[in-house]
Amino acid sequence: MKRSWRWPLAGFLLGGLMGATFLTVNVVGASSPNAPPTRVASFGEILHTPPLLVRAGKSVELSFGVVCRVVADEPRRGCNPHGSVFVRGGGEATFRKLPLEPEPNGLLSAAVPGADTRDGFDYYAAIDDSRGRNAALPEAAGAAPQHVWPLESWTTIDVGRARFGEARRPSSVVARFGWGRGDDAIGLDSGREQSRIGPSAFDVAPDGSVVVLDQVNHRLVRLRQGRQPSHIPIDFAGDEGDLAVGADGSIYVLEVSGKPVVRTFTPAGAPIAAAPLAEPVADMVRVGPAGPLVHAYPSEMWLPTGRSRPPLARAEQLRAAEPARSVEGGKSVVVHASAGEVKLALVRGDRVVRAWILRGPTSFGEVQLAEPYGDGLLAVVRLWDEKHAVFRALRLGPAGLVSSFSVSPGEWAETASLSRFRLHGDTLYQMRSDRSGVEIATYVFGGTR
């Protein structure tokens, strides 16, 4: 049976350890708190969800799940993971060591005192499996640690109870394709015992054209207003991926089956470079001011891969990793989701510029999109219960919710989990599907539903 897609559950999906996928780490050791780690044999599996945004002055618990590696030719020895978290408060130059204590549920955890959270803090963990292998998370340790921003003020928004079945109609449909392999079709991978997998991702280029990753047919499909679709064959080995288009029209394709790799193409589709990712799992590629950024695991950091040839090497990616996604104007976007609330923030360096906390009586799912918009953010989040789901598009301003509307999921075929929506100017784009095919719909943002 062909497997269905396995995207990790973490900050953009669901923060927290319960129900999340354990992730394999190629481990490292750190000889000192600030030293770049040395690569060693595969450690096993580690799971950690960074808190990212916490109330200033509140104690924070950092938890790590560890599964030891099983090696057939090694003598069986007990696995007793232990380690420390190295923490430095905002403005501090050196890290101090906090021991990780074992919990009854198999986790290792340490509490960061409230005194260290007033101005935010950096941290990384160093874990030993008691069998001669150790790991640092993030892998670059003190050279590129995880960061937590302090929330001193924020805007709380009640998104209200989801009204399933009530959704805004699209402003327009850019294009519609049936399922298949022809010029007027998009590939569908399906069978009796597998998920239906349609086009993986799409993006909107600066000139307004839409580029779709039709990975089933190993091609890109470019849609220009008033023209027939054009097709660009690409080297794509897997059945999963994501896509982003840069300001110069360069196309970045993230392939995540097997070891993740980012392939760069010219606007015409000519291959430029292929950059293997430094971490074993990834779920998103986006374009920042300095080029493509990939959201990767287990660190849950944004790794740069470089604009073109030669791409950034593994060590360069790890040292340049950031916990927030860089956007224009020197700012970054921070996202942390849980079933009960979603935290969103615009930050500049270590300072929170503006923050919002979304709450409501209906459970939250993933954050599909969070982009700067005017003097705030435009976000798309999933609301769901055991039988239904709907997306809520929200325009967030300094004073709170400016406007919102509901969008029907249109999820008959699977895509990459976080690639159903894109923002271009004042228009929200959605890729959605049904039994007859797939379409790109648009919603001009404005008004309230």
mmCIF file of N, CA, C and O in Angstrom, residues 89-182:
data_model
loop_
_atom_site.group_PDB
_atom_site.id
_atom_site.type_symbol
_atom_site.label_atom_id
_atom_site.label_comp_id
_atom_site.label_asym_id
_atom_site.label_seq_id
_atom_site.Cartn_x
_atom_site.Cartn_y
_atom_site.Cartn_z
ATOM 1 N N GLY A 89 19.622 34.720 28.848
ATOM 2 C CA GLY A 89 18.573 35.714 28.781
ATOM 3 C C GLY A 89 18.865 36.779 27.742
ATOM 4 O O GLY A 89 19.987 36.894 27.221
ATOM 5 N N GLY A 90 17.851 37.577 27.430
ATOM 6 C CA GLY A 90 18.015 38.643 26.453
ATOM 7 C C GLY A 90 19.137 39.585 26.838
ATOM 8 O O GLY A 90 19.210 40.052 27.973
ATOM 9 N N GLY A 91 20.034 39.860 25.905
ATOM 10 C CA GLY A 91 21.162 40.746 26.147
ATOM 11 C C GLY A 91 22.358 40.081 26.776
ATOM 12 O O GLY A 91 23.415 40.718 26.925
ATOM 13 N N GLU A 92 22.251 38.816 27.175
ATOM 14 C CA GLU A 92 23.378 38.128 27.799
ATOM 15 C C GLU A 92 24.263 37.486 26.740
ATOM 16 O O GLU A 92 23.810 37.098 25.669
ATOM 17 N N ALA A 93 25.548 37.366 27.056
ATOM 18 C CA ALA A 93 26.518 36.828 26.097
ATOM 19 C C ALA A 93 26.786 35.345 26.297
ATOM 20 O O ALA A 93 27.174 34.652 25.355
ATOM 21 N N THR A 94 26.601 34.843 27.507
ATOM 22 C CA THR A 94 26.951 33.459 27.791
ATOM 23 C C THR A 94 25.729 32.655 28.212
ATOM 24 O O THR A 94 24.757 33.197 28.765
ATOM 25 N N PHE A 95 25.807 31.347 27.972
ATOM 26 C CA PHE A 95 24.744 30.428 28.357
ATOM 27 C C PHE A 95 25.019 29.873 29.750
ATOM 28 O O PHE A 95 26.166 29.729 30.156
ATOM 29 N N ARG A 96 23.967 29.552 30.477
ATOM 30 C CA ARG A 96 24.112 28.822 31.722
ATOM 31 C C ARG A 96 23.355 27.499 31.617
ATOM 32 O O ARG A 96 22.382 27.379 30.876
ATOM 33 N N LYS A 97 23.792 26.540 32.360
ATOM 34 C CA LYS A 97 23.342 25.162 32.218
ATOM 35 C C LYS A 97 22.205 24.838 33.184
ATOM 36 O O LYS A 97 22.293 25.091 34.382
ATOM 37 N N LEU A 98 21.110 24.265 32.637
ATOM 38 C CA LEU A 98 20.009 23.764 33.451
ATOM 39 C C LEU A 98 19.877 22.266 33.195
ATOM 40 O O LEU A 98 19.783 21.836 32.039
ATOM 41 N N PRO A 99 19.887 21.422 34.233
ATOM 42 C CA PRO A 99 19.761 19.980 34.002
ATOM 43 C C PRO A 99 18.362 19.613 33.500
ATOM 44 O O PRO A 99 17.358 20.195 33.927
ATOM 45 N N LEU A 100 18.301 18.658 32.577
ATOM 46 C CA LEU A 100 17.035 18.102 32.123
ATOM 47 C C LEU A 100 16.635 16.976 33.068
ATOM 48 O O LEU A 100 17.394 16.025 33.271
ATOM 49 N N GLU A 101 15.447 17.079 33.648
ATOM 50 C CA GLU A 101 14.982 16.087 34.602
ATOM 51 C C GLU A 101 14.033 15.105 33.918
ATOM 52 O O GLU A 101 13.192 15.491 33.112
ATOM 53 N N PRO A 102 14.141 13.800 34.219
ATOM 54 C CA PRO A 102 13.223 12.820 33.626
ATOM 55 C C PRO A 102 11.812 12.964 34.186
ATOM 56 O O PRO A 102 11.631 13.202 35.385
ATOM 57 N N GLU A 103 10.823 12.839 33.316
ATOM 58 C CA GLU A 103 9.420 12.921 33.701
ATOM 59 C C GLU A 103 8.792 11.532 33.624
ATOM 60 O O GLU A 103 9.271 10.654 32.901
ATOM 61 N N PRO A 104 7.691 11.286 34.339
ATOM 62 C CA PRO A 104 7.035 9.968 34.307
ATOM 63 C C PRO A 104 6.581 9.542 32.914
ATOM 64 O O PRO A 104 6.499 8.362 32.619
ATOM 65 N N ASN A 105 6.287 10.513 32.038
ATOM 66 C CA ASN A 105 5.811 10.191 30.695
ATOM 67 C C ASN A 105 6.955 9.952 29.706
ATOM 68 O O ASN A 105 6.720 9.867 28.498
ATOM 69 N N GLY A 106 8.184 9.849 30.199
ATOM 70 C CA GLY A 106 9.309 9.562 29.326
ATOM 71 C C GLY A 106 9.988 10.781 28.746
ATOM 72 O O GLY A 106 10.958 10.651 28.004
ATOM 73 N N LEU A 107 9.504 11.961 29.071
ATOM 74 C CA LEU A 107 10.118 13.184 28.565
ATOM 75 C C LEU A 107 11.255 13.629 29.472
ATOM 76 O O LEU A 107 11.338 13.248 30.640
ATOM 77 N N LEU A 108 12.132 14.456 28.909
ATOM 78 C CA LEU A 108 13.121 15.193 29.686
ATOM 79 C C LEU A 108 12.695 16.646 29.684
ATOM 80 O O LEU A 108 12.334 17.195 28.631
ATOM 81 N N SER A 109 12.736 17.305 30.825
ATOM 82 C CA SER A 109 12.259 18.680 30.872
ATOM 83 C C SER A 109 13.075 19.517 31.836
ATOM 84 O O SER A 109 13.722 19.008 32.754
ATOM 85 N N ALA A 110 13.021 20.821 31.600
ATOM 86 C CA ALA A 110 13.659 21.799 32.480
ATOM 87 C C ALA A 110 12.798 23.042 32.501
ATOM 88 O O ALA A 110 12.210 23.426 31.483
ATOM 89 N N ALA A 111 12.713 23.669 33.674
ATOM 90 C CA ALA A 111 11.931 24.893 33.828
ATOM 91 C C ALA A 111 12.862 26.101 33.743
ATOM 92 O O ALA A 111 13.847 26.184 34.477
ATOM 93 N N VAL A 112 12.539 27.019 32.840
ATOM 94 C CA VAL A 112 13.279 28.267 32.732
ATOM 95 C C VAL A 112 12.607 29.288 33.640
ATOM 96 O O VAL A 112 11.421 29.595 33.464
ATOM 97 N N PRO A 113 13.302 29.810 34.637
ATOM 98 C CA PRO A 113 12.678 30.730 35.600
ATOM 99 C C PRO A 113 12.144 31.988 34.924
ATOM 100 O O PRO A 113 12.632 32.425 33.887
ATOM 101 N N GLY A 114 11.123 32.565 35.559
ATOM 102 C CA GLY A 114 10.525 33.774 35.025
ATOM 103 C C GLY A 114 11.504 34.921 34.867
ATOM 104 O O GLY A 114 11.356 35.756 33.977
ATOM 105 N N ALA A 115 12.529 34.958 35.718
ATOM 106 C CA ALA A 115 13.530 36.028 35.613
ATOM 107 C C ALA A 115 14.252 35.997 34.272
ATOM 108 O O ALA A 115 14.738 37.027 33.802
ATOM 109 N N ASP A 116 14.331 34.807 33.651
ATOM 110 C CA ASP A 116 15.027 34.687 32.375
ATOM 111 C C ASP A 116 14.122 34.947 31.174
ATOM 112 O O ASP A 116 14.594 34.980 30.046
ATOM 113 N N THR A 117 12.812 35.086 31.398
ATOM 114 C CA THR A 117 11.895 35.271 30.272
ATOM 115 C C THR A 117 11.434 36.715 30.091
ATOM 116 O O THR A 117 10.716 37.009 29.146
ATOM 117 N N ARG A 118 11.840 37.598 31.011
ATOM 118 C CA ARG A 118 11.359 38.989 30.932
ATOM 119 C C ARG A 118 11.786 39.657 29.632
ATOM 120 O O ARG A 118 11.039 40.435 29.045
ATOM 121 N N ASP A 119 12.997 39.378 29.180
ATOM 122 C CA ASP A 119 13.510 39.984 27.953
ATOM 123 C C ASP A 119 13.694 38.948 26.846
ATOM 124 O O ASP A 119 14.419 39.174 25.880
ATOM 125 N N GLY A 120 13.018 37.803 26.988
ATOM 126 C CA GLY A 120 13.223 36.731 26.032
ATOM 127 C C GLY A 120 14.490 35.957 26.333
ATOM 128 O O GLY A 120 15.307 36.368 27.170
ATOM 129 N N PHE A 121 14.675 34.830 25.658
ATOM 130 C CA PHE A 121 15.892 34.055 25.898
ATOM 131 C C PHE A 121 16.206 33.153 24.716
ATOM 132 O O PHE A 121 15.338 32.835 23.897
ATOM 133 N N ASP A 122 17.482 32.786 24.627
ATOM 134 C CA ASP A 122 17.968 31.792 23.673
ATOM 135 C C ASP A 122 18.218 30.487 24.423
ATOM 136 O O ASP A 122 18.525 30.497 25.615
ATOM 137 N N TYR A 123 18.134 29.364 23.692
ATOM 138 C CA TYR A 123 18.456 28.095 24.343
ATOM 139 C C TYR A 123 18.778 27.027 23.312
ATOM 140 O O TYR A 123 18.422 27.117 22.144
ATOM 141 N N TYR A 124 19.472 25.999 23.772
ATOM 142 C CA TYR A 124 19.620 24.761 23.015
ATOM 143 C C TYR A 124 19.787 23.631 24.017
ATOM 144 O O TYR A 124 20.120 23.850 25.186
ATOM 145 N N ALA A 125 19.525 22.415 23.568
ATOM 146 C CA ALA A 125 19.632 21.246 24.432
ATOM 147 C C ALA A 125 20.789 20.370 23.991
ATOM 148 O O ALA A 125 21.073 20.252 22.792
ATOM 149 N N ALA A 126 21.465 19.760 24.950
ATOM 150 C CA ALA A 126 22.495 18.751 24.688
ATOM 151 C C ALA A 126 22.064 17.475 25.403
ATOM 152 O O ALA A 126 21.886 17.476 26.621
ATOM 153 N N ILE A 127 21.851 16.397 24.635
ATOM 154 C CA ILE A 127 21.278 15.163 25.170
ATOM 155 C C ILE A 127 22.203 13.994 24.871
ATOM 156 O O ILE A 127 22.735 13.873 23.760
ATOM 157 N N ASP A 128 22.380 13.122 25.868
ATOM 158 C CA ASP A 128 23.210 11.927 25.756
ATOM 159 C C ASP A 128 22.316 10.703 25.947
ATOM 160 O O ASP A 128 21.459 10.690 26.832
ATOM 161 N N ASP A 129 22.513 9.657 25.116
ATOM 162 C CA ASP A 129 21.669 8.470 25.245
ATOM 163 C C ASP A 129 22.263 7.418 26.171
ATOM 164 O O ASP A 129 21.728 6.303 26.280
ATOM 165 N N SER A 130 23.360 7.735 26.829
ATOM 166 C CA SER A 130 24.074 6.852 27.763
ATOM 167 C C SER A 130 24.732 5.667 27.072
ATOM 168 O O SER A 130 25.217 4.751 27.729
ATOM 169 N N ARG A 131 24.774 5.699 25.729
ATOM 170 C CA ARG A 131 25.409 4.614 24.985
ATOM 171 C C ARG A 131 26.491 5.148 24.037
ATOM 172 O O ARG A 131 26.798 4.537 23.033
ATOM 173 N N GLY A 132 27.011 6.323 24.378
ATOM 174 C CA GLY A 132 28.096 6.876 23.584
ATOM 175 C C GLY A 132 27.676 7.803 22.468
ATOM 176 O O GLY A 132 28.516 8.231 21.675
ATOM 177 N N ARG A 133 26.398 8.135 22.390
ATOM 178 C CA ARG A 133 25.936 9.058 21.354
ATOM 179 C C ARG A 133 25.289 10.267 22.022
ATOM 180 O O ARG A 133 24.612 10.144 23.029
ATOM 181 N N ASN A 134 25.495 11.415 21.423
ATOM 182 C CA ASN A 134 24.879 12.622 21.967
ATOM 183 C C ASN A 134 24.396 13.517 20.841
ATOM 184 O O ASN A 134 24.734 13.319 19.679
ATOM 185 N N ALA A 135 23.561 14.475 21.202
ATOM 186 C CA ALA A 135 22.936 15.347 20.206
ATOM 187 C C ALA A 135 22.751 16.737 20.773
ATOM 188 O O ALA A 135 22.576 16.912 21.981
ATOM 189 N N ALA A 136 22.799 17.718 19.897
ATOM 190 C CA ALA A 136 22.420 19.086 20.249
ATOM 191 C C ALA A 136 21.214 19.473 19.407
ATOM 192 O O ALA A 136 21.117 19.127 18.234
ATOM 193 N N LEU A 137 20.282 20.173 20.002
ATOM 194 C CA LEU A 137 19.086 20.637 19.298
ATOM 195 C C LEU A 137 18.814 22.066 19.704
ATOM 196 O O LEU A 137 18.579 22.327 20.889
ATOM 197 N N PRO A 138 18.861 23.041 18.754
ATOM 198 C CA PRO A 138 19.224 22.906 17.350
ATOM 199 C C PRO A 138 20.662 22.408 17.185
ATOM 200 O O PRO A 138 21.493 22.546 18.083
ATOM 201 N N GLU A 139 20.959 21.874 16.000
ATOM 202 C CA GLU A 139 22.219 21.192 15.802
ATOM 203 C C GLU A 139 23.424 22.111 15.885
ATOM 204 O O GLU A 139 24.516 21.692 16.276
ATOM 205 N N ALA A 140 23.266 23.387 15.526
ATOM 206 C CA ALA A 140 24.380 24.331 15.614
ATOM 207 C C ALA A 140 24.610 24.825 17.027
ATOM 208 O O ALA A 140 25.512 25.641 17.260
ATOM 209 N N ALA A 141 23.812 24.354 17.978
ATOM 210 C CA ALA A 141 23.968 24.688 19.395
ATOM 211 C C ALA A 141 24.014 26.206 19.604
ATOM 212 O O ALA A 141 23.157 26.922 19.091
ATOM 213 N N GLY A 142 25.009 26.700 20.339
ATOM 214 C CA GLY A 142 25.074 28.123 20.653
ATOM 215 C C GLY A 142 25.345 29.015 19.465
ATOM 216 O O GLY A 142 25.143 30.229 19.538
ATOM 217 N N ALA A 143 25.797 28.437 18.341
ATOM 218 C CA ALA A 143 26.044 29.252 17.151
ATOM 219 C C ALA A 143 24.754 29.720 16.499
ATOM 220 O O ALA A 143 24.726 30.762 15.826
ATOM 221 N N ALA A 144 23.662 28.975 16.658
ATOM 222 C CA ALA A 144 22.347 29.353 16.137
ATOM 223 C C ALA A 144 21.290 28.718 17.021
ATOM 224 O O ALA A 144 20.660 27.729 16.659
ATOM 225 N N PRO A 145 21.078 29.267 18.221
ATOM 226 C CA PRO A 145 20.148 28.661 19.176
ATOM 227 C C PRO A 145 18.695 28.967 18.835
ATOM 228 O O PRO A 145 18.391 29.847 18.018
ATOM 229 N N GLN A 146 17.798 28.233 19.486
ATOM 230 C CA GLN A 146 16.371 28.559 19.418
ATOM 231 C C GLN A 146 16.141 29.839 20.224
ATOM 232 O O GLN A 146 16.917 30.162 21.125
ATOM 233 N N HIS A 147 15.082 30.590 19.889
ATOM 234 C CA HIS A 147 14.807 31.849 20.592
ATOM 235 C C HIS A 147 13.355 31.871 21.040
ATOM 236 O O HIS A 147 12.467 31.303 20.389
ATOM 237 N N VAL A 148 13.113 32.533 22.156
ATOM 238 C CA VAL A 148 11.773 32.747 22.681
ATOM 239 C C VAL A 148 11.577 34.241 22.893
ATOM 240 O O VAL A 148 12.399 34.895 23.539
ATOM 241 N N TRP A 149 10.477 34.775 22.327
ATOM 242 C CA TRP A 149 10.178 36.204 22.443
ATOM 243 C C TRP A 149 9.219 36.448 23.602
ATOM 244 O O TRP A 149 8.268 35.691 23.801
ATOM 245 N N PRO A 150 9.443 37.529 24.388
ATOM 246 C CA PRO A 150 8.558 37.841 25.506
ATOM 247 C C PRO A 150 7.348 38.656 25.043
ATOM 248 O O PRO A 150 7.482 39.628 24.291
ATOM 249 N N LEU A 151 6.169 38.272 25.489
ATOM 250 C CA LEU A 151 4.954 39.034 25.191
ATOM 251 C C LEU A 151 4.603 39.892 26.386
ATOM 252 O O LEU A 151 4.235 39.388 27.454
ATOM 253 N N GLU A 152 4.740 41.200 26.231
ATOM 254 C CA GLU A 152 4.350 42.134 27.278
ATOM 255 C C GLU A 152 2.959 42.706 27.002
ATOM 256 O O GLU A 152 2.238 43.083 27.916
ATOM 257 N N SER A 153 2.609 42.808 25.729
ATOM 258 C CA SER A 153 1.264 43.246 25.347
ATOM 259 C C SER A 153 0.885 42.522 24.066
ATOM 260 O O SER A 153 1.739 42.184 23.250
ATOM 261 N N TRP A 154 -0.388 42.280 23.918
ATOM 262 C CA TRP A 154 -0.888 41.584 22.740
ATOM 263 C C TRP A 154 -2.369 41.896 22.572
ATOM 264 O O TRP A 154 -3.029 42.412 23.482
ATOM 265 N N THR A 155 -2.885 41.604 21.411
ATOM 266 C CA THR A 155 -4.302 41.797 21.136
ATOM 267 C C THR A 155 -4.974 40.434 21.093
ATOM 268 O O THR A 155 -4.593 39.575 20.296
ATOM 269 N N THR A 156 -5.956 40.225 21.973
ATOM 270 C CA THR A 156 -6.692 38.963 21.995
ATOM 271 C C THR A 156 -7.915 39.077 21.099
ATOM 272 O O THR A 156 -8.673 40.049 21.179
ATOM 273 N N ILE A 157 -8.093 38.085 20.230
ATOM 274 C CA ILE A 157 -9.189 38.093 19.269
ATOM 275 C C ILE A 157 -10.007 36.821 19.425
ATOM 276 O O ILE A 157 -9.468 35.715 19.357
ATOM 277 N N ASP A 158 -11.302 36.985 19.646
ATOM 278 C CA ASP A 158 -12.226 35.857 19.680
ATOM 279 C C ASP A 158 -12.739 35.645 18.256
ATOM 280 O O ASP A 158 -13.456 36.491 17.723
ATOM 281 N N VAL A 159 -12.336 34.533 17.646
ATOM 282 C CA VAL A 159 -12.747 34.298 16.257
ATOM 283 C C VAL A 159 -14.173 33.789 16.162
ATOM 284 O O VAL A 159 -14.716 33.653 15.055
ATOM 285 N N GLY A 160 -14.794 33.499 17.297
ATOM 286 C CA GLY A 160 -16.178 33.042 17.279
ATOM 287 C C GLY A 160 -16.288 31.566 16.931
ATOM 288 O O GLY A 160 -15.335 30.920 16.510
ATOM 289 N N ARG A 161 -17.483 31.049 17.108
ATOM 290 C CA ARG A 161 -17.734 29.640 16.804
ATOM 291 C C ARG A 161 -17.811 29.448 15.290
ATOM 292 O O ARG A 161 -18.428 30.245 14.576
ATOM 293 N N ALA A 162 -17.155 28.398 14.817
ATOM 294 C CA ALA A 162 -17.182 28.107 13.383
ATOM 295 C C ALA A 162 -18.595 27.730 12.953
ATOM 296 O O ALA A 162 -19.278 26.953 13.627
ATOM 297 N N ARG A 163 -19.029 28.299 11.823
ATOM 298 C CA ARG A 163 -20.318 27.934 11.246
ATOM 299 C C ARG A 163 -20.040 27.121 9.988
ATOM 300 O O ARG A 163 -19.887 27.657 8.899
ATOM 301 N N PHE A 164 -19.959 25.815 10.185
ATOM 302 C CA PHE A 164 -19.600 24.938 9.086
ATOM 303 C C PHE A 164 -20.697 24.958 8.018
ATOM 304 O O PHE A 164 -21.879 24.996 8.315
ATOM 305 N N GLY A 165 -20.267 24.917 6.789
ATOM 306 C CA GLY A 165 -21.213 24.959 5.678
ATOM 307 C C GLY A 165 -21.535 26.354 5.208
ATOM 308 O O GLY A 165 -22.176 26.527 4.160
ATOM 309 N N GLU A 166 -21.104 27.378 5.946
ATOM 310 C CA GLU A 166 -21.304 28.763 5.530
ATOM 311 C C GLU A 166 -19.953 29.346 5.156
ATOM 312 O O GLU A 166 -19.087 29.519 6.003
ATOM 313 N N ALA A 167 -19.743 29.616 3.893
ATOM 314 C CA ALA A 167 -18.456 30.122 3.422
ATOM 315 C C ALA A 167 -18.674 31.136 2.308
ATOM 316 O O ALA A 167 -19.668 31.084 1.575
ATOM 317 N N ARG A 168 -17.737 32.037 2.201
ATOM 318 C CA ARG A 168 -17.806 33.062 1.151
ATOM 319 C C ARG A 168 -17.511 32.441 -0.208
ATOM 320 O O ARG A 168 -16.649 31.579 -0.344
ATOM 321 N N ARG A 169 -18.233 32.881 -1.220
ATOM 322 C CA ARG A 169 -17.973 32.428 -2.579
ATOM 323 C C ARG A 169 -16.733 33.134 -3.116
ATOM 324 O O ARG A 169 -16.474 34.299 -2.785
ATOM 325 N N PRO A 170 -15.939 32.463 -3.948
ATOM 326 C CA PRO A 170 -14.745 33.110 -4.503
ATOM 327 C C PRO A 170 -15.092 34.338 -5.335
ATOM 328 O O PRO A 170 -16.161 34.418 -5.958
ATOM 329 N N SER A 171 -14.178 35.301 -5.356
ATOM 330 C CA SER A 171 -14.342 36.468 -6.233
ATOM 331 C C SER A 171 -14.175 36.071 -7.683
ATOM 332 O O SER A 171 -14.811 36.646 -8.572
ATOM 333 N N SER A 172 -13.306 35.096 -7.946
ATOM 334 C CA SER A 172 -13.099 34.603 -9.302
ATOM 335 C C SER A 172 -12.404 33.248 -9.232
ATOM 336 O O SER A 172 -11.927 32.842 -8.180
ATOM 337 N N VAL A 173 -12.382 32.562 -10.352
ATOM 338 C CA VAL A 173 -11.623 31.323 -10.504
ATOM 339 C C VAL A 173 -10.613 31.555 -11.620
ATOM 340 O O VAL A 173 -10.987 31.794 -12.772
ATOM 341 N N VAL A 174 -9.335 31.528 -11.279
ATOM 342 C CA VAL A 174 -8.277 31.805 -12.242
ATOM 343 C C VAL A 174 -8.205 30.718 -13.302
ATOM 344 O O VAL A 174 -8.066 30.998 -14.496
ATOM 345 N N ALA A 175 -8.300 29.466 -12.871
ATOM 346 C CA ALA A 175 -8.219 28.351 -13.817
ATOM 347 C C ALA A 175 -8.804 27.114 -13.167
ATOM 348 O O ALA A 175 -8.828 26.991 -11.942
ATOM 349 N N ARG A 176 -9.278 26.215 -14.034
ATOM 350 C CA ARG A 176 -9.785 24.932 -13.553
ATOM 351 C C ARG A 176 -9.276 23.827 -14.467
ATOM 352 O O ARG A 176 -9.255 23.990 -15.700
ATOM 353 N N PHE A 177 -8.856 22.698 -13.857
ATOM 354 C CA PHE A 177 -8.319 21.567 -14.600
ATOM 355 C C PHE A 177 -9.036 20.295 -14.180
ATOM 356 O O PHE A 177 -9.347 20.105 -13.000
ATOM 357 N N GLY A 178 -9.274 19.410 -15.148
ATOM 358 C CA GLY A 178 -9.702 18.071 -14.825
ATOM 359 C C GLY A 178 -8.512 17.235 -14.408
ATOM 360 O O GLY A 178 -7.358 17.651 -14.518
ATOM 361 N N TRP A 179 -8.776 16.037 -13.933
ATOM 362 C CA TRP A 179 -7.705 15.140 -13.523
ATOM 363 C C TRP A 179 -7.167 14.379 -14.727
ATOM 364 O O TRP A 179 -7.933 13.914 -15.569
ATOM 365 N N GLY A 180 -5.848 14.261 -14.829
ATOM 366 C CA GLY A 180 -5.269 13.505 -15.933
ATOM 367 C C GLY A 180 -3.857 13.953 -16.246
ATOM 368 O O GLY A 180 -3.189 14.596 -15.437
ATOM 369 N N ARG A 181 -3.412 13.666 -17.483
ATOM 370 C CA ARG A 181 -2.039 13.935 -17.891
ATOM 371 C C ARG A 181 -1.930 14.864 -19.090
ATOM 372 O O ARG A 181 -0.831 15.181 -19.519
ATOM 373 N N GLY A 182 -3.034 15.295 -19.636
ATOM 374 C CA GLY A 182 -2.989 16.153 -20.813
ATOM 375 C C GLY A 182 -2.659 17.593 -20.481
ATOM 376 O O GLY A 182 -2.452 17.971 -19.324
#
